[in-house]
Short mmCIF file of C-alpha atoms in Angstrom, two decimals:
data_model
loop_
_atom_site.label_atom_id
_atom_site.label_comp_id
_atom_site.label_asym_id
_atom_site.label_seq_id
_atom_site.Cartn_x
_atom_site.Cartn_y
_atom_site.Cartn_z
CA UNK L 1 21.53 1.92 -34.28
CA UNK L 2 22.32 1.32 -38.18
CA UNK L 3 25.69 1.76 -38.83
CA UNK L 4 27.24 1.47 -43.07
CA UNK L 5 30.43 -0.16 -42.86
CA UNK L 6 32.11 0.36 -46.22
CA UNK L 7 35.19 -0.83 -47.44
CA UNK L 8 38.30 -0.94 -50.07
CA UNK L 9 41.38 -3.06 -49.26
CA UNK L 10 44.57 -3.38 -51.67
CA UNK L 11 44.67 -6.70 -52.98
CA UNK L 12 47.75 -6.19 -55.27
CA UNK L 13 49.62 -8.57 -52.45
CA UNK L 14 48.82 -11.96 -50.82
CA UNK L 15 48.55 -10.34 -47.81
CA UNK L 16 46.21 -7.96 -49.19
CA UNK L 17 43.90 -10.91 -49.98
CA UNK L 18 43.87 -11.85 -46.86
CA UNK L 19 43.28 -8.47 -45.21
CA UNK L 20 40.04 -8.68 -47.69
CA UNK L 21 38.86 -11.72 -46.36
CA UNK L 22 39.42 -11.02 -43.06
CA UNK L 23 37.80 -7.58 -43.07
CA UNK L 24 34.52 -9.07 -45.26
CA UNK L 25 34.31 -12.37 -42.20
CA UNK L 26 34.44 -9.76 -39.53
CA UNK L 27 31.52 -7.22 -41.29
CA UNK L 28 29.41 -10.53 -41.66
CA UNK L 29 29.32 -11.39 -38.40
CA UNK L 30 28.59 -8.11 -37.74
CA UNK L 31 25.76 -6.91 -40.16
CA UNK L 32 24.01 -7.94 -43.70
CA UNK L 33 25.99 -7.37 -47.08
CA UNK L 34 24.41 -5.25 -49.33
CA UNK L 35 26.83 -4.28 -51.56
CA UNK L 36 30.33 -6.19 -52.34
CA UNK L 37 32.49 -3.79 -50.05
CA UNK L 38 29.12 -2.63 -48.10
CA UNK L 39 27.78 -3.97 -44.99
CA UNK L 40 24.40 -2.68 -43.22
CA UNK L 41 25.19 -3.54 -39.21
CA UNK L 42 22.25 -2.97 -36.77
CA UNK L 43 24.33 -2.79 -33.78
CA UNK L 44 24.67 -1.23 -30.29
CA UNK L 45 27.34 1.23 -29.33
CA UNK L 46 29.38 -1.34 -27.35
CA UNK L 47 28.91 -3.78 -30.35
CA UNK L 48 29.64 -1.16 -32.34
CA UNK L 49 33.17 -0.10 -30.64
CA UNK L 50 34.55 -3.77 -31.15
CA UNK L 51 33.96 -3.65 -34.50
CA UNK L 52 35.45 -0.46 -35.12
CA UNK L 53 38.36 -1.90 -33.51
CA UNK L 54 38.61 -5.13 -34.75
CA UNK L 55 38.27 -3.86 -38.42
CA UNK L 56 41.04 -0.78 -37.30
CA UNK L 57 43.76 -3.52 -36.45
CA UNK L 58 43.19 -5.67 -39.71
CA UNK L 59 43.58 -2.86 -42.27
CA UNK L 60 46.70 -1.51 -43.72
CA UNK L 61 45.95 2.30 -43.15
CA UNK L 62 48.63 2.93 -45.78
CA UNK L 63 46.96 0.93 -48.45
CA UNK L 64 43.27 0.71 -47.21
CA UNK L 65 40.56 2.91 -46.40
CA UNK L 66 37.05 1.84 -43.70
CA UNK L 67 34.16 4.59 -43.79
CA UNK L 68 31.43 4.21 -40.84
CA UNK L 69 27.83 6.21 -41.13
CA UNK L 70 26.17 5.89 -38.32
CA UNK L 71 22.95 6.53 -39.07
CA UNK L 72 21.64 6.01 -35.42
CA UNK L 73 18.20 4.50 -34.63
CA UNK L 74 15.55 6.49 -36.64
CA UNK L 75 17.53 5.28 -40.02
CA UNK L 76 14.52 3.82 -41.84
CA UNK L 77 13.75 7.32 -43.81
CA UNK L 78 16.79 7.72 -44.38
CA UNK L 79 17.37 5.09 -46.31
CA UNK L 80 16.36 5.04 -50.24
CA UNK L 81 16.69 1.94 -52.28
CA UNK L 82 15.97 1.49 -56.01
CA UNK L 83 17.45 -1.41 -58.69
CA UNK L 84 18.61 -4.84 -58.28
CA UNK L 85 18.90 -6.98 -54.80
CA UNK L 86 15.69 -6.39 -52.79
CA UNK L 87 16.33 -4.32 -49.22
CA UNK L 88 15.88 -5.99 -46.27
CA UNK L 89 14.15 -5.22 -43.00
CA UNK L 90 17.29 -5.94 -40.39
CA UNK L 91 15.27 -5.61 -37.30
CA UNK L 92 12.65 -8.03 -39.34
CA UNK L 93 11.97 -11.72 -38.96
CA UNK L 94 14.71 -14.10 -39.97
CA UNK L 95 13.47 -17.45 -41.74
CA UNK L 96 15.90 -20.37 -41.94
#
């Protein structure tokens, strides 16, 4: 399933910073960045449950805010791209 992982974290504190980084590293391993706070994940629903959590217990829920759309797995029509940085095919051959 597709799932849009978005994210803003207060960064008015050190510790803010590093809630930013730590929240970024963790969407990474999870999905592709296509916007600066917006990660595309192509994940299961176990997969999907650690995120949720591991994201959950970095955040201050005072200061921050995460968003999820799951878009489940029939999300290539509903998903519209015009401008700048080309999309991506997730479930597409990776070339390194």
């Amino acid at each position: 399933m597709l799932v849009l992982v978005t994210y803003d974290v207060s960064t008015m504190t050190d510790a803010g910073k590093r809630r930013l980084r730590k929240v970024a590293k963790i969407c990474v391993n999870h999905g592709q960045r296509v916007q600066n706070s917006v990660f595309e994940c192509v994940i299961d629903a176990s997969q999907f449950a650690l995120m949720k959590r591991k994201l959950t217990n970095e955040i201050d829920k005072e200061n921050d805010s995460l968003r999820f759309y799951i878009l489940g797995n029939n999300y290539k029509s509903k998903i519209e791209h015009i401008g700048a940085k080309p999309s991506f095919d997730p479930e597409g051959v990776l070339l390194i």
